[in-house]
PDB file of C-alpha atoms in Angstrom:
ATOM      1  CA  MET W 825     -20.626   0.934   1.309  1.00 92.00           C
ATOM      2  CA  LYS W 826     -20.119   1.750   4.979  1.00 96.00           C
ATOM      3  CA  TYR W 827     -17.831   4.707   4.836  1.00 98.00           C
ATOM      4  CA  ILE W 828     -18.630   6.345   1.420  1.00 98.00           C
ATOM      5  CA  VAL W 829     -21.509   8.519   0.458  1.00 98.00           C
ATOM      6  CA  ASP W 830     -22.697  10.111  -2.814  1.00 98.00           C
ATOM      7  CA  VAL W 831     -23.030  13.590  -3.758  1.00 98.00           C
ATOM      8  CA  GLU W 832     -26.818  13.254  -3.910  1.00 98.00           C
ATOM      9  CA  TRP W 833     -26.823  12.340  -0.301  1.00 98.00           C
ATOM     10  CA  LEU W 834     -24.752  15.241   0.667  1.00 98.00           C
ATOM     11  CA  LYS W 835     -27.005  17.584  -1.381  1.00 98.00           C
ATOM     12  CA  ASP W 836     -30.020  16.502   0.219  1.00 97.00           C
ATOM     13  CA  ASN W 837     -28.488  16.738   3.720  1.00 96.00           C
ATOM     14  CA  LEU W 838     -26.438  19.778   3.185  1.00 95.00           C
ATOM     15  CA  ASN W 839     -28.142  22.304   5.546  1.00 90.00           C
ATOM     16  CA  LYS W 840     -28.640  19.823   8.570  1.00 93.00           C
ATOM     17  CA  SER W 841     -26.851  21.403  11.574  1.00 91.00           C
ATOM     18  CA  GLU W 842     -25.660  17.902  12.785  1.00 93.00           C
ATOM     19  CA  ILE W 843     -23.211  17.605   9.988  1.00 97.00           C
ATOM     20  CA  ARG W 844     -19.924  19.119   9.219  1.00 98.00           C
ATOM     21  CA  ILE W 845     -18.284  19.164   5.964  1.00 98.00           C
ATOM     22  CA  VAL W 846     -14.471  19.117   5.670  1.00 98.00           C
ATOM     23  CA  ASP W 847     -12.497  19.955   2.330  1.00 98.00           C
ATOM     24  CA  CYS W 848      -9.097  18.214   2.332  1.00 98.00           C
ATOM     25  CA  ARG W 849      -8.027  19.176  -1.306  1.00 98.00           C
ATOM     26  CA  PHE W 850      -4.343  19.058  -1.514  1.00 98.00           C
ATOM     27  CA  SER W 851      -1.399  18.800  -4.028  1.00 97.00           C
ATOM     28  CA  LEU W 852       1.968  17.516  -3.131  1.00 94.00           C
ATOM     29  CA  ARG W 853       3.450  19.437  -6.196  1.00 94.00           C
ATOM     30  CA  ASP W 854       1.871  22.621  -4.936  1.00 97.00           C
ATOM     31  CA  PRO W 855       1.277  22.649  -1.422  1.00 96.00           C
ATOM     32  CA  LEU W 856      -0.709  25.749  -1.222  1.00 97.00           C
ATOM     33  CA  ALA W 857      -2.958  24.997  -4.007  1.00 97.00           C
ATOM     34  CA  GLY W 858      -5.615  23.100  -2.079  1.00 98.00           C
ATOM     35  CA  GLU W 859      -6.065  25.800   0.460  1.00 98.00           C
ATOM     36  CA  LEU W 860      -6.219  28.514  -2.491  1.00 98.00           C
ATOM     37  CA  ALA W 861      -8.844  26.482  -4.212  1.00 98.00           C
ATOM     38  CA  TYR W 862     -10.867  26.138  -1.044  1.00 98.00           C
ATOM     39  CA  LYS W 863     -10.803  29.930  -0.449  1.00 98.00           C
ATOM     40  CA  LYS W 864     -12.067  30.441  -4.162  1.00 98.00           C
ATOM     41  CA  GLU W 865     -14.909  27.996  -3.966  1.00 98.00           C
ATOM     42  CA  HIS W 866     -16.027  25.154  -1.984  1.00 98.00           C
ATOM     43  CA  ILE W 867     -19.070  22.942  -0.893  1.00 98.00           C
ATOM     44  CA  PRO W 868     -21.021  25.398   1.167  1.00 98.00           C
ATOM     45  CA  GLY W 869     -20.520  25.034   4.977  1.00 97.00           C
ATOM     46  CA  ALA W 870     -17.056  23.324   4.568  1.00 98.00           C
ATOM     47  CA  VAL W 871     -14.087  23.902   6.668  1.00 98.00           C
ATOM     48  CA  TYR W 872     -10.504  23.470   5.336  1.00 98.00           C
ATOM     49  CA  PHE W 873      -7.866  20.884   6.773  1.00 98.00           C
ATOM     50  CA  ASP W 874      -4.402  20.848   5.107  1.00 98.00           C
ATOM     51  CA  LEU W 875      -2.536  17.772   4.807  1.00 98.00           C
ATOM     52  CA  GLU W 876       0.816  19.153   5.982  1.00 98.00           C
ATOM     53  CA  LYS W 877      -0.388  21.958   8.283  1.00 97.00           C
ATOM     54  CA  ASP W 878      -3.254  20.011  10.047  1.00 98.00           C
ATOM     55  CA  LEU W 879      -3.231  16.305   9.394  1.00 98.00           C
ATOM     56  CA  SER W 880       0.593  16.004   9.858  1.00 98.00           C
ATOM     57  CA  ALA W 881       3.222  17.054  12.157  1.00 98.00           C
ATOM     58  CA  THR W 882       6.597  18.458  11.129  1.00 97.00           C
ATOM     59  CA  PRO W 883       9.006  15.766   9.762  1.00 97.00           C
ATOM     60  CA  THR W 884      12.073  14.923  11.715  1.00 96.00           C
ATOM     61  CA  VAL W 885      14.656  12.449  11.254  1.00 96.00           C
ATOM     62  CA  HIS W 886      12.373   9.596  11.808  1.00 97.00           C
ATOM     63  CA  GLY W 887       8.648   9.148  11.718  1.00 96.00           C
ATOM     64  CA  GLY W 888       8.187   9.640   7.891  1.00 96.00           C
ATOM     65  CA  ARG W 889       7.529  12.546   5.558  1.00 97.00           C
ATOM     66  CA  HIS W 890       3.987  12.903   7.107  1.00 98.00           C
ATOM     67  CA  PRO W 891       4.072  11.963  10.782  1.00 98.00           C
ATOM     68  CA  LEU W 892       0.764  11.984  12.553  1.00 98.00           C
ATOM     69  CA  PRO W 893      -0.057  15.248  14.283  1.00 98.00           C
ATOM     70  CA  SER W 894       0.286  15.780  18.053  1.00 97.00           C
ATOM     71  CA  ILE W 895      -3.125  14.929  19.655  1.00 97.00           C
ATOM     72  CA  GLN W 896      -3.274  18.425  20.967  1.00 98.00           C
ATOM     73  CA  SER W 897      -2.730  20.104  17.657  1.00 98.00           C
ATOM     74  CA  ILE W 898      -5.482  18.306  15.878  1.00 98.00           C
ATOM     75  CA  LYS W 899      -7.897  18.331  18.688  1.00 98.00           C
ATOM     76  CA  GLU W 900      -7.649  22.311  18.725  1.00 98.00           C
ATOM     77  CA  LYS W 901      -8.246  22.462  14.860  1.00 98.00           C
ATOM     78  CA  LEU W 902     -11.043  20.200  15.163  1.00 98.00           C
ATOM     79  CA  GLU W 903     -12.769  22.040  17.863  1.00 98.00           C
ATOM     80  CA  LEU W 904     -12.211  25.411  16.048  1.00 97.00           C
ATOM     81  CA  SER W 905     -13.911  23.832  13.164  1.00 97.00           C
ATOM     82  CA  GLY W 906     -16.991  22.904  15.216  1.00 97.00           C
ATOM     83  CA  ILE W 907     -16.236  19.025  15.455  1.00 98.00           C
ATOM     84  CA  ASP W 908     -16.304  16.825  18.245  1.00 97.00           C
ATOM     85  CA  GLU W 909     -16.248  13.036  18.522  1.00 97.00           C
ATOM     86  CA  ARG W 910     -19.979  12.863  18.110  1.00 96.00           C
ATOM     87  CA  VAL W 911     -20.689  14.919  15.004  1.00 97.00           C
ATOM     88  CA  LYS W 912     -21.261  13.479  11.615  1.00 98.00           C
ATOM     89  CA  ILE W 913     -18.643  14.469   9.199  1.00 98.00           C
ATOM     90  CA  VAL W 914     -18.537  14.239   5.275  1.00 98.00           C
ATOM     91  CA  VAL W 915     -14.870  14.821   3.985  1.00 98.00           C
ATOM     92  CA  TYR W 916     -13.783  15.167   0.465  1.00 98.00           C
ATOM     93  CA  ASP W 917     -10.761  16.074  -1.738  1.00 98.00           C
ATOM     94  CA  ASP W 918     -10.482  16.534  -5.545  1.00 97.00           C
ATOM     95  CA  GLY W 919     -11.763  13.004  -6.109  1.00 95.00           C
ATOM     96  CA  THR W 920      -8.334  11.234  -5.646  1.00 94.00           C
ATOM     97  CA  GLY W 921      -9.364   9.927  -2.473  1.00 97.00           C
ATOM     98  CA  GLU W 922      -6.050   9.822  -0.522  1.00 98.00           C
ATOM     99  CA  TYR W 923      -6.373  13.094   1.484  1.00 98.00           C
ATOM    100  CA  ALA W 924     -10.091  12.631   2.407  1.00 98.00           C
ATOM    101  CA  SER W 925      -8.964   9.016   3.540  1.00 98.00           C
ATOM    102  CA  ARG W 926      -6.167  10.416   5.674  1.00 98.00           C
ATOM    103  CA  PHE W 927      -8.636  12.503   7.520  1.00 98.00           C
ATOM    104  CA  TRP W 928     -11.161   9.722   7.627  1.00 98.00           C
ATOM    105  CA  TRP W 929      -8.433   7.353   9.229  1.00 98.00           C
ATOM    106  CA  LEU W 930      -7.243  10.129  11.876  1.00 98.00           C
ATOM    107  CA  LEU W 931     -10.588  10.863  13.001  1.00 98.00           C
ATOM    108  CA  ASN W 932     -11.490   7.140  13.523  1.00 98.00           C
ATOM    109  CA  TYR W 933      -8.331   6.948  15.281  1.00 98.00           C
ATOM    110  CA  LEU W 934      -9.083   9.757  17.742  1.00 98.00           C
ATOM    111  CA  GLY W 935     -12.530   8.314  18.320  1.00 97.00           C
ATOM    112  CA  ASN W 936     -15.188   9.960  15.854  1.00 98.00           C
ATOM    113  CA  LYS W 937     -16.519   6.852  14.078  1.00 96.00           C
ATOM    114  CA  ASN W 938     -19.169   9.085  12.069  1.00 97.00           C
ATOM    115  CA  VAL W 939     -16.937  10.130   9.284  1.00 98.00           C
ATOM    116  CA  TYR W 940     -17.968   9.493   5.556  1.00 98.00           C
ATOM    117  CA  ILE W 941     -16.117  10.077   2.439  1.00 98.00           C
ATOM    118  CA  LEU W 942     -17.590  11.932  -0.492  1.00 98.00           C
ATOM    119  CA  ASN W 943     -17.533   9.466  -3.542  1.00 98.00           C
ATOM    120  CA  GLY W 944     -15.889  11.341  -6.407  1.00 98.00           C
ATOM    121  CA  GLY W 945     -15.079  14.314  -4.225  1.00 98.00           C
ATOM    122  CA  TYR W 946     -15.234  17.906  -5.227  1.00 98.00           C
ATOM    123  CA  LYS W 947     -15.025  17.063  -9.031  1.00 98.00           C
ATOM    124  CA  ALA W 948     -18.065  14.839  -8.862  1.00 98.00           C
ATOM    125  CA  TRP W 949     -19.999  17.747  -6.823  1.00 98.00           C
ATOM    126  CA  LYS W 950     -19.051  20.203  -9.542  1.00 98.00           C
ATOM    127  CA  GLN W 951     -20.117  17.948 -12.213  1.00 97.00           C
ATOM    128  CA  ALA W 952     -23.358  17.520 -10.767  1.00 98.00           C
ATOM    129  CA  ASN W 953     -23.838  21.237 -10.810  1.00 98.00           C
ATOM    130  CA  TYR W 954     -24.317  21.388  -7.086  1.00 98.00           C
ATOM    131  CA  PRO W 955     -23.896  24.769  -5.128  1.00 97.00           C
ATOM    132  CA  THR W 956     -20.555  26.092  -3.998  1.00 98.00           C
ATOM    133  CA  ASP W 957     -19.600  29.312  -2.314  1.00 97.00           C
ATOM    134  CA  ASN W 958     -16.486  31.149  -0.828  1.00 98.00           C
ATOM    135  CA  GLU W 959     -17.856  31.761   2.470  1.00 97.00           C
ATOM    136  CA  ILE W 960     -15.687  30.635   5.638  1.00 96.00           C
ATOM    137  CA  PRO W 961     -18.017  29.115   8.142  1.00 96.00           C
ATOM    138  CA  HIS W 962     -17.749  29.756  11.946  1.00 94.00           C
ATOM    139  CA  PHE W 963     -19.140  27.336  14.524  1.00 95.00           C
ATOM    140  CA  GLU W 964     -19.399  27.397  18.235  1.00 94.00           C
ATOM    141  CA  LYS W 965     -16.610  25.514  19.780  1.00 96.00           C
ATOM    142  CA  PRO W 966     -17.316  22.170  21.241  1.00 97.00           C
ATOM    143  CA  VAL W 967     -14.785  19.939  23.137  1.00 98.00           C
ATOM    144  CA  PHE W 968     -13.534  16.930  21.466  1.00 98.00           C
ATOM    145  CA  ASN W 969     -13.190  14.174  24.046  1.00 98.00           C
ATOM    146  CA  VAL W 970     -10.321  12.151  22.416  1.00 97.00           C
ATOM    147  CA  SER W 971     -10.361   8.450  22.769  1.00 97.00           C
ATOM    148  CA  CYS W 972      -7.673   6.915  20.799  1.00 97.00           C
ATOM    149  CA  HIS W 973      -7.731   3.389  19.136  1.00 97.00           C
ATOM    150  CA  PRO W 974      -4.263   1.991  19.271  1.00 96.00           C
ATOM    151  CA  SER W 975      -5.442  -1.199  17.568  1.00 96.00           C
ATOM    152  CA  MET W 976      -5.753   0.765  14.346  1.00 98.00           C
ATOM    153  CA  LEU W 977      -1.846   1.740  14.454  1.00 98.00           C
ATOM    154  CA  ALA W 978       1.119  -0.617  13.819  1.00 98.00           C
ATOM    155  CA  THR W 979       4.538   0.479  15.094  1.00 97.00           C
ATOM    156  CA  MET W 980       7.851  -0.418  13.341  1.00 97.00           C
ATOM    157  CA  SER W 981       8.463  -3.053  15.890  1.00 97.00           C
ATOM    158  CA  ASP W 982       5.136  -4.426  14.789  1.00 97.00           C
ATOM    159  CA  VAL W 983       6.442  -4.385  11.260  1.00 98.00           C
ATOM    160  CA  LYS W 984       9.514  -6.282  12.108  1.00 98.00           C
ATOM    161  CA  GLU W 985       7.493  -8.846  14.023  1.00 96.00           C
ATOM    162  CA  SER W 986       5.259  -9.430  10.975  1.00 96.00           C
ATOM    163  CA  ILE W 987       8.523 -10.002   8.913  1.00 97.00           C
ATOM    164  CA  GLU W 988       9.763 -12.350  11.458  1.00 96.00           C
ATOM    165  CA  GLN W 989       6.880 -14.338  12.457  1.00 95.00           C
ATOM    166  CA  GLY W 990       4.337 -13.966   9.599  1.00 93.00           C
ATOM    167  CA  ASP W 991       1.537 -12.988  11.781  1.00 93.00           C
ATOM    168  CA  ALA W 992       0.407 -10.221   9.833  1.00 97.00           C
ATOM    169  CA  ILE W 993       0.212  -9.637   5.968  1.00 98.00           C
ATOM    170  CA  LEU W 994       2.242  -6.495   5.144  1.00 98.00           C
ATOM    171  CA  ILE W 995       0.698  -4.524   2.118  1.00 98.00           C
ATOM    172  CA  ASP W 996       2.620  -1.827   0.232  1.00 98.00           C
ATOM    173  CA  SER W 997       0.077   0.573  -1.366  1.00 98.00           C
ATOM    174  CA  ARG W 998       2.660   2.256  -3.630  1.00 98.00           C
ATOM    175  CA  ALA W 999       3.004   2.172  -7.476  1.00 97.00           C
ATOM    176  CA  TYR W1000       4.512  -0.924  -8.727  1.00 98.00           C
ATOM    177  CA  ASN W1001       7.726   0.495 -10.137  1.00 97.00           C
ATOM    178  CA  ARG W1002       8.367   2.165  -6.640  1.00 97.00           C
ATOM    179  CA  TYR W1003       7.602  -1.272  -4.877  1.00 98.00           C
ATOM    180  CA  ILE W1004      10.208  -3.225  -7.028  1.00 97.00           C
ATOM    181  CA  GLY W1005      12.702  -0.600  -6.769  1.00 96.00           C
ATOM    182  CA  LEU W1006      12.727   0.374 -10.477  1.00 95.00           C
ATOM    183  CA  GLU W1007      12.059   4.219  -9.614  1.00 94.00           C
ATOM    184  CA  GLU W1008      12.071   6.457  -6.645  1.00 92.00           C
ATOM    185  CA  PRO W1009      10.814   9.909  -7.191  1.00 91.00           C
ATOM    186  CA  ILE W1010      10.622  10.972  -3.560  1.00 92.00           C
ATOM    187  CA  ASP W1011      12.575   8.858  -0.898  1.00 91.00           C
ATOM    188  CA  LYS W1012      16.092   8.541  -0.694  1.00 93.00           C
ATOM    189  CA  LYS W1013      16.208   4.641  -0.979  1.00 95.00           C
ATOM    190  CA  CYS W1014      14.416   2.230  -3.515  1.00 96.00           C
ATOM    191  CA  GLY W1015      12.520  -0.919  -2.886  1.00 97.00           C
ATOM    192  CA  HIS W1016      10.155  -2.218  -0.230  1.00 98.00           C
ATOM    193  CA  ILE W1017      10.183  -3.600   3.254  1.00 98.00           C
ATOM    194  CA  PRO W1018      10.737  -7.399   3.126  1.00 98.00           C
ATOM    195  CA  THR W1019       7.705  -9.742   2.800  1.00 98.00           C
ATOM    196  CA  ALA W1020       5.475  -6.692   1.838  1.00 98.00           C
ATOM    197  CA  ILE W1021       2.966  -7.505  -1.022  1.00 98.00           C
ATOM    198  CA  ASN W1022       2.109  -4.895  -3.293  1.00 98.00           C
ATOM    199  CA  LYS W1023      -1.539  -3.783  -3.663  1.00 98.00           C
ATOM    200  CA  VAL W1024      -1.584  -0.432  -5.451  1.00 98.00           C
ATOM    201  CA  TRP W1025      -3.927   1.974  -3.825  1.00 98.00           C
ATOM    202  CA  THR W1026      -5.220   3.478  -6.985  1.00 98.00           C
ATOM    203  CA  GLU W1027      -6.861  -0.065  -8.098  1.00 98.00           C
ATOM    204  CA  GLY W1028      -9.532   0.765  -5.414  1.00 98.00           C
ATOM    205  CA  PHE W1029     -10.906   3.515  -7.768  1.00 98.00           C
ATOM    206  CA  LYS W1030     -12.521   3.631 -11.232  1.00 96.00           C
ATOM    207  CA  ASP W1031     -12.775   7.146 -12.891  1.00 93.00           C
ATOM    208  CA  GLY W1032     -12.358   8.868  -9.545  1.00 92.00           C
ATOM    209  CA  PHE W1033     -15.039   6.822  -7.885  1.00 97.00           C
ATOM    210  CA  TRP W1034     -14.460   3.985  -5.086  1.00 98.00           C
ATOM    211  CA  LYS W1035     -15.207   0.662  -6.640  1.00 98.00           C
ATOM    212  CA  SER W1036     -18.080  -1.376  -5.213  1.00 98.00           C
ATOM    213  CA  ILE W1037     -17.761  -3.677  -2.084  1.00 98.00           C
ATOM    214  CA  GLU W1038     -17.639  -6.835  -4.465  1.00 98.00           C
ATOM    215  CA  GLU W1039     -14.850  -5.384  -6.472  1.00 98.00           C
ATOM    216  CA  GLN W1040     -12.834  -4.668  -3.491  1.00 98.00           C
ATOM    217  CA  LYS W1041     -13.203  -8.184  -2.258  1.00 98.00           C
ATOM    218  CA  LYS W1042     -11.922  -9.276  -5.549  1.00 98.00           C
ATOM    219  CA  ARG W1043      -8.812  -7.096  -4.985  1.00 98.00           C
ATOM    220  CA  PHE W1044      -7.920  -9.021  -1.682  1.00 98.00           C
ATOM    221  CA  SER W1045      -9.549 -12.439  -2.641  1.00 97.00           C
ATOM    222  CA  GLU W1046      -6.424 -14.474  -1.810  1.00 97.00           C
ATOM    223  CA  TRP W1047      -6.925 -13.746   1.871  1.00 97.00           C
ATOM    224  CA  ASN W1048      -9.416 -14.608   4.636  1.00 96.00           C
ATOM    225  CA  GLU W1049     -11.561 -12.123   6.551  1.00 93.00           C
ATOM    226  CA  SER W1050      -9.680 -13.446   9.742  1.00 95.00           C
ATOM    227  CA  ASP W1051      -6.217 -12.317   8.394  1.00 97.00           C
ATOM    228  CA  SER W1052      -4.383  -9.481   9.866  1.00 98.00           C
ATOM    229  CA  PHE W1053      -3.060  -6.879   7.991  1.00 98.00           C
ATOM    230  CA  ILE W1054      -0.304  -3.973   8.457  1.00 98.00           C
ATOM    231  CA  VAL W1055      -0.586  -1.246   5.501  1.00 98.00           C
ATOM    232  CA  TYR W1056       1.950   1.233   4.510  1.00 98.00           C
ATOM    233  CA  CYS W1057       2.918   3.472   1.595  1.00 98.00           C
ATOM    234  CA  GLY W1058       5.604   6.197   1.286  1.00 98.00           C
ATOM    235  CA  SER W1059       4.399   8.457   4.091  1.00 97.00           C
ATOM    236  CA  GLY W1060       1.075   7.045   5.584  1.00 98.00           C
ATOM    237  CA  VAL W1061      -1.364   8.917   3.130  1.00 98.00           C
ATOM    238  CA  THR W1062      -1.936   6.620   0.199  1.00 98.00           C
ATOM    239  CA  ALA W1063      -2.019   3.558   2.559  1.00 98.00           C
ATOM    240  CA  THR W1064      -5.400   4.879   3.995  1.00 98.00           C
ATOM    241  CA  PRO W1065      -7.543   4.446   0.970  1.00 98.00           C
ATOM    242  CA  ASN W1066      -6.312   0.616   0.911  1.00 98.00           C
ATOM    243  CA  ILE W1067      -7.138   0.338   4.653  1.00 98.00           C
ATOM    244  CA  ILE W1068     -10.837   1.623   3.997  1.00 98.00           C
ATOM    245  CA  ALA W1069     -11.117  -0.752   0.916  1.00 98.00           C
ATOM    246  CA  LEU W1070     -10.083  -3.653   3.192  1.00 98.00           C
ATOM    247  CA  LEU W1071     -12.648  -2.720   5.833  1.00 98.00           C
ATOM    248  CA  GLU W1072     -15.252  -2.349   3.099  1.00 98.00           C
ATOM    249  CA  ALA W1073     -14.261  -5.709   1.849  1.00 98.00           C
ATOM    250  CA  GLY W1074     -15.118  -7.379   5.317  1.00 97.00           C
ATOM    251  CA  PHE W1075     -11.587  -7.551   7.023  1.00 98.00           C
ATOM    252  CA  THR W1076     -11.427  -6.008  10.469  1.00 97.00           C
ATOM    253  CA  ASN W1077      -7.781  -6.467  11.601  1.00 98.00           C
ATOM    254  CA  VAL W1078      -6.388  -3.782   9.635  1.00 98.00           C
ATOM    255  CA  ARG W1079      -3.472  -1.464  10.997  1.00 98.00           C
ATOM    256  CA  LEU W1080      -1.561   1.609   9.400  1.00 98.00           C
ATOM    257  CA  TYR W1081       2.208   1.813   9.660  1.00 98.00           C
ATOM    258  CA  ALA W1082       1.974   5.424   9.704  1.00 98.00           C
ATOM    259  CA  GLY W1083       5.614   6.164   9.181  1.00 98.00           C
ATOM    260  CA  SER W1084       5.614   3.894   6.232  1.00 98.00           C
ATOM    261  CA  PHE W1085       8.588   3.468   3.971  1.00 98.00           C
ATOM    262  CA  SER W1086       9.945   6.970   4.629  1.00 98.00           C
ATOM    263  CA  ASP W1087      10.232   6.041   8.324  1.00 98.00           C
ATOM    264  CA  TRP W1088      11.510   2.583   7.688  1.00 98.00           C
ATOM    265  CA  ILE W1089      14.529   3.567   5.598  1.00 98.00           C
ATOM    266  CA  SER W1090      15.269   6.493   8.144  1.00 97.00           C
ATOM    267  CA  TYR W1091      16.960   3.399  10.098  1.00 97.00           C
ATOM    268  CA  GLU W1092      20.202   2.364   8.154  1.00 97.00           C
ATOM    269  CA  GLU W1093      19.856  -1.065   9.800  1.00 97.00           C
ATOM    270  CA  ASN W1094      16.524  -1.633   8.311  1.00 98.00           C
ATOM    271  CA  PRO W1095      16.647  -4.125   5.397  1.00 97.00           C
ATOM    272  CA  ILE W1096      15.063  -3.343   1.999  1.00 97.00           C
ATOM    273  CA  GLU W1097      14.035  -5.708  -0.874  1.00 97.00           C
ATOM    274  CA  THR W1098      13.725  -5.056  -4.585  1.00 96.00           C
ATOM    275  CA  GLY W1099      11.990  -6.768  -7.315  1.00 94.00           C
ATOM    276  CA  GLU W1100       8.864  -8.892  -6.707  1.00 87.00           C
TER     277      GLU W1100
END
């Protein structure tokens, strides 16, 4: 796979100075849990990035529950972590995939195309009995030359255009019951953006590991590689594993609606559909 590496590869390359390791463990139920787990133990050399403190801005009326961070804030955090646009990065979470994928997407958007996700995450690393420590690494501060890729990002206007013109396939990555409006544990409204097709992001994984390229292709077999996609979820986090899965399957025109459903429903005039 293009964007996924296994724990054996990381073990063999653990001490290479040109590699940075990023820990993105997080829990929406307990926002402090990820950082506490990191401080207790982590893969040697790893730095910590928090979903809400580092990989998101503070929510406002619009923009969704996890709006993208400001360029300046994420640039400063990356530089303090010894990361620039050229360094090779291996990022992991607990093995669920969505937080590492958020980091992967954000770094690619900012211009670093050398980011890889650890297959199976920290759980797989521990199961392999590979080394851990609790040391906080310090690196010489580089300059991250940001070069944003707007083609990776879809605006709400782009979503509306796709609804009206059908020029892009809109994918809803959330659980099926949330998509059809049967339940909504987080957001204030139920249902989905009109015309969206449900492809649950967790279906890209098996037992905490990414499914193969062949299996990802089967998930999206109704579409052609030339098709265009806009992918969303509740707040722009769990959409990112679906984006990576689409790219692994050979699709190239794939954009993230970063604000996702929580941004869409913040505008009273935006329509919502329920059912299939």
